[in-house]
Coordinates of C-alpha atoms in Angstrom, one line a residue:
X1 CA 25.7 67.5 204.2
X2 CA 25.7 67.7 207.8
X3 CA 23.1 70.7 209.5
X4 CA 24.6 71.4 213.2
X5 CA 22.4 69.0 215.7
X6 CA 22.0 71.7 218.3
X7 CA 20.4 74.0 215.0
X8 CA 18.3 71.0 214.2
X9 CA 16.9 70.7 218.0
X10 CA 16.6 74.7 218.3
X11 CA 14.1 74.2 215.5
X12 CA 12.4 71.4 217.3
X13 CA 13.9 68.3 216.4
X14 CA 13.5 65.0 218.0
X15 CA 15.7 61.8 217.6
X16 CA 14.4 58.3 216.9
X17 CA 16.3 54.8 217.0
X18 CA 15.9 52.5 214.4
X19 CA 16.8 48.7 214.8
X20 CA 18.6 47.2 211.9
X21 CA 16.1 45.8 209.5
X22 CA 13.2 48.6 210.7
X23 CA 12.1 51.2 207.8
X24 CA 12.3 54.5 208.6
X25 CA 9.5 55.1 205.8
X26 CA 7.9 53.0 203.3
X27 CA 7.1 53.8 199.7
X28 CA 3.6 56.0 199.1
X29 CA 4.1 57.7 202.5
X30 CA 4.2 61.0 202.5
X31 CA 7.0 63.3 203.4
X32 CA 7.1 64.6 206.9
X33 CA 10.6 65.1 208.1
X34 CA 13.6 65.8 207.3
X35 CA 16.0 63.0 208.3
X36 CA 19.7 63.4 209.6
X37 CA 21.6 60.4 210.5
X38 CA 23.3 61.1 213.7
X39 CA 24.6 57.1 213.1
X40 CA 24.4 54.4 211.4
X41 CA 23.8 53.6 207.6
X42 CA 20.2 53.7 205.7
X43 CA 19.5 52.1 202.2
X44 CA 17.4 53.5 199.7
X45 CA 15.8 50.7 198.5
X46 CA 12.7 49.3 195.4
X47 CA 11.3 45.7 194.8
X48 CA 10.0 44.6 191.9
X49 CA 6.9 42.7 190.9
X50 CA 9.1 39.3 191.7
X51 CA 10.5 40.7 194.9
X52 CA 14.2 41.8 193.7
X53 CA 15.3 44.7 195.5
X54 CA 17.3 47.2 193.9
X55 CA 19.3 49.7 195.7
X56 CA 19.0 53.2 194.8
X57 CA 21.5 54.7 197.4
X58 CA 23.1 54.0 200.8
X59 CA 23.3 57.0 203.1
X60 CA 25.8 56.9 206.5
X61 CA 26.4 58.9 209.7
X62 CA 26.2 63.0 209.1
X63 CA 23.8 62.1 205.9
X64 CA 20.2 62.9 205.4
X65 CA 17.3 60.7 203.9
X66 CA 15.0 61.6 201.4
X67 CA 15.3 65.4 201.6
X68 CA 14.5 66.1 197.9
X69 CA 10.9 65.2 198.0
X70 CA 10.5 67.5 200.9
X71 CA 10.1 70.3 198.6
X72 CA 7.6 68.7 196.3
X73 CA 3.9 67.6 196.8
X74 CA 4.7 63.6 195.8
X75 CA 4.9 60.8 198.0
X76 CA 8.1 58.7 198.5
X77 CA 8.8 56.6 195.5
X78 CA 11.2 54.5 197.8
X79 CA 11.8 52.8 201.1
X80 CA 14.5 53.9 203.5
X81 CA 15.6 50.7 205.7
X82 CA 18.2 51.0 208.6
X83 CA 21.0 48.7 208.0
X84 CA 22.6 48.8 211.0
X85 CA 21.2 50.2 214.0
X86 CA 20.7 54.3 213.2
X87 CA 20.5 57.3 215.5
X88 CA 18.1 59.5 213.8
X89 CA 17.3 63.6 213.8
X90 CA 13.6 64.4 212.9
X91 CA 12.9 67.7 211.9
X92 CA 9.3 68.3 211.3
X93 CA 8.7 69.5 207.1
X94 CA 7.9 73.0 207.9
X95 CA 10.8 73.5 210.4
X96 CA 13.2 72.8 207.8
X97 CA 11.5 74.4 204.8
X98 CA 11.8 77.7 206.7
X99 CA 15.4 76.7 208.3
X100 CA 16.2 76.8 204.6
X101 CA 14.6 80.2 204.0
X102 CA 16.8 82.2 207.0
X103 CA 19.6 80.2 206.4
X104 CA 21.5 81.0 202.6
X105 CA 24.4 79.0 203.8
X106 CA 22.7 76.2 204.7
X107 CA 20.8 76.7 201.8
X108 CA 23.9 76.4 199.3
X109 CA 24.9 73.2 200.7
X110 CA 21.3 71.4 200.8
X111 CA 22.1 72.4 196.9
X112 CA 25.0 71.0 197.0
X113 CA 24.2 67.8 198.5
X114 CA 21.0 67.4 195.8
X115 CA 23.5 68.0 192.8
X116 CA 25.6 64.9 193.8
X117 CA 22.9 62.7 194.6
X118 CA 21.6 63.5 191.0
X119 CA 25.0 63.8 189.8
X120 CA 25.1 59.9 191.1
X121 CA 21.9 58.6 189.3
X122 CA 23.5 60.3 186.3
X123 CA 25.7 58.2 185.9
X124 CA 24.2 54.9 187.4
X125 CA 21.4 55.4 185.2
X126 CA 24.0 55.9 181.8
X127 CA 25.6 52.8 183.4
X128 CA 22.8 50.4 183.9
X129 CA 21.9 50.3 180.2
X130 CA 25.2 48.4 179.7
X131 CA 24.8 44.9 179.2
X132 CA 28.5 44.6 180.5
X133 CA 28.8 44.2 184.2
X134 CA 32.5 45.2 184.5
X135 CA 31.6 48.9 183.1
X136 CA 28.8 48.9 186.1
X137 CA 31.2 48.2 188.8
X138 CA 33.9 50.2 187.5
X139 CA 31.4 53.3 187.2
X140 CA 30.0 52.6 190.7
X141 CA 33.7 52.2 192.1
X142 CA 34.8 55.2 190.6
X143 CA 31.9 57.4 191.7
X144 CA 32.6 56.1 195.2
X145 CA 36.6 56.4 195.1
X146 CA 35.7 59.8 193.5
X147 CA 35.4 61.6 197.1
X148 CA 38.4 60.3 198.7
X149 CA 41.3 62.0 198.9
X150 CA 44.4 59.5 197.5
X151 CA 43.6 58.3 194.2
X152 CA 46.4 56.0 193.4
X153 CA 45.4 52.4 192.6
X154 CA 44.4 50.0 194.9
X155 CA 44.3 53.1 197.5
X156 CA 40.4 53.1 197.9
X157 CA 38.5 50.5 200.3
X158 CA 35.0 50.0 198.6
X159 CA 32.3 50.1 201.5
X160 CA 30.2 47.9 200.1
X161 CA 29.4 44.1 200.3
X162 CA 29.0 42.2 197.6
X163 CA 25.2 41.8 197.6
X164 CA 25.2 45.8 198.4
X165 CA 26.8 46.5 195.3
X166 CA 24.7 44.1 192.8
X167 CA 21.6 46.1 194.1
X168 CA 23.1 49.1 193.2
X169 CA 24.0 48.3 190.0
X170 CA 21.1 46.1 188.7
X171 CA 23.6 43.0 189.1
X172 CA 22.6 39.2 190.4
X173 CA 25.2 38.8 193.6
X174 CA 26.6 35.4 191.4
X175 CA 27.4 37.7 188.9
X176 CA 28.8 40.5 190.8
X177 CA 31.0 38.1 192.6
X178 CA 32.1 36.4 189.6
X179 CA 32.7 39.6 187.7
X180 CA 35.3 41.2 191.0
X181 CA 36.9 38.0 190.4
X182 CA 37.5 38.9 187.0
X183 CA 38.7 42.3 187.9
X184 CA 41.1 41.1 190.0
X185 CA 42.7 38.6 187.7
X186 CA 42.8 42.0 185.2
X187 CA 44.6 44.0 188.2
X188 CA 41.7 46.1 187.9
X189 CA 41.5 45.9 191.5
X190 CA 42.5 43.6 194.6
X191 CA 41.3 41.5 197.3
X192 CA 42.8 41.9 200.6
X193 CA 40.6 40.1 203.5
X194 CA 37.6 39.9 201.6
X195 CA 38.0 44.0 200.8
X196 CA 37.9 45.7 197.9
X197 CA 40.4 47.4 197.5
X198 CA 40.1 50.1 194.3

């Protein structure tokens, strides 16, 4: 979902660059902004006790961070990490709670937006408890190809590395690499310059 910039300023809005590699926030801080990539790409991202990161979600240009714990009293259970270097809107938490309260349309598609993010985990979450790594990649492939417009095999470019896609799917990156090879030699999908393609 993509709130009009010049909105976003009128409401007092500010923009911050973020290096690639530099967290926007960390988990246990609390919730002050909303967060609009203007550009660049963010991760959502965990580590566990041994230091494994898992990747909860990867959010690009037009995108916002972190906007559902903006309208509870709980602390970020995640980090947000640029990728690459990322143009970002700030809007201060009570600016955008009451942007949402003039603003139905807006509104709708803040909605909108939540529902597929949960819609997402949905399914990650029914996929993770599969002890079979092609059903993962196939489930996060086909949530991804999901919002593109040609559908035909082979048609889709996932935008993901490797190591991107093992963190979101609770894979090692051996066995995530590995497992693509697999897929290709199914025709599942193929590999065209080191891409993808689904």
């Amino acid at each position: 979902m993509v709130i009009e910039e010049n909105l976003l300023y009128s409401m007092g809005a500010s923009t911050k660059t973020y290096a690639a590699g530099e967290t926007i926030f960390l988990e246990g801080d609390w919730p002050a902004f909303y967060y609009q990539i203007v550009k660049g790409e963010v991760k959502l991202n965990n580590y566990n006790e041994e230091g494994k990161e898992t990747i909860q979600i990867m959010i690009e240009d037009g995108q916002s961070i972190g906007e559902s714990l903006l309208f509870m009293e709980k602390s970020y259970p995640m980090n947000a990490v640029a990728i690459t270097e990322c143009e970002v809107i700030r809007l201060p938490r009570k600016a955008f709670i009451s942007l949402l309260k003039e603003d139905a349309e807006i509104s709708y598609e803040m909605n909108k937006c939540l529902s597929q993010r949960l819609y997402f985990k949905l399914i990650m979450t029914q996929n993770l408890s599969s002890q079979n790594p092609i059903l993962k990649l196939i489930a996060l492939m086909d949530y991804l190809k999901s919002f593109a417009k040609d559908q035909k095999q082979y048609s889709f470019k996932v935008p993901l590395t490797r190591q991107q896609m093992a963190g979101l799917t609770g894979l090692c990156v051996e066995t995530t690499i590995r497992t693509i090879k697999g897929m290709e030699r199914s025709q599942i999908l193929k590999i065209e310059d080191r891409k993808i393609m689904y």
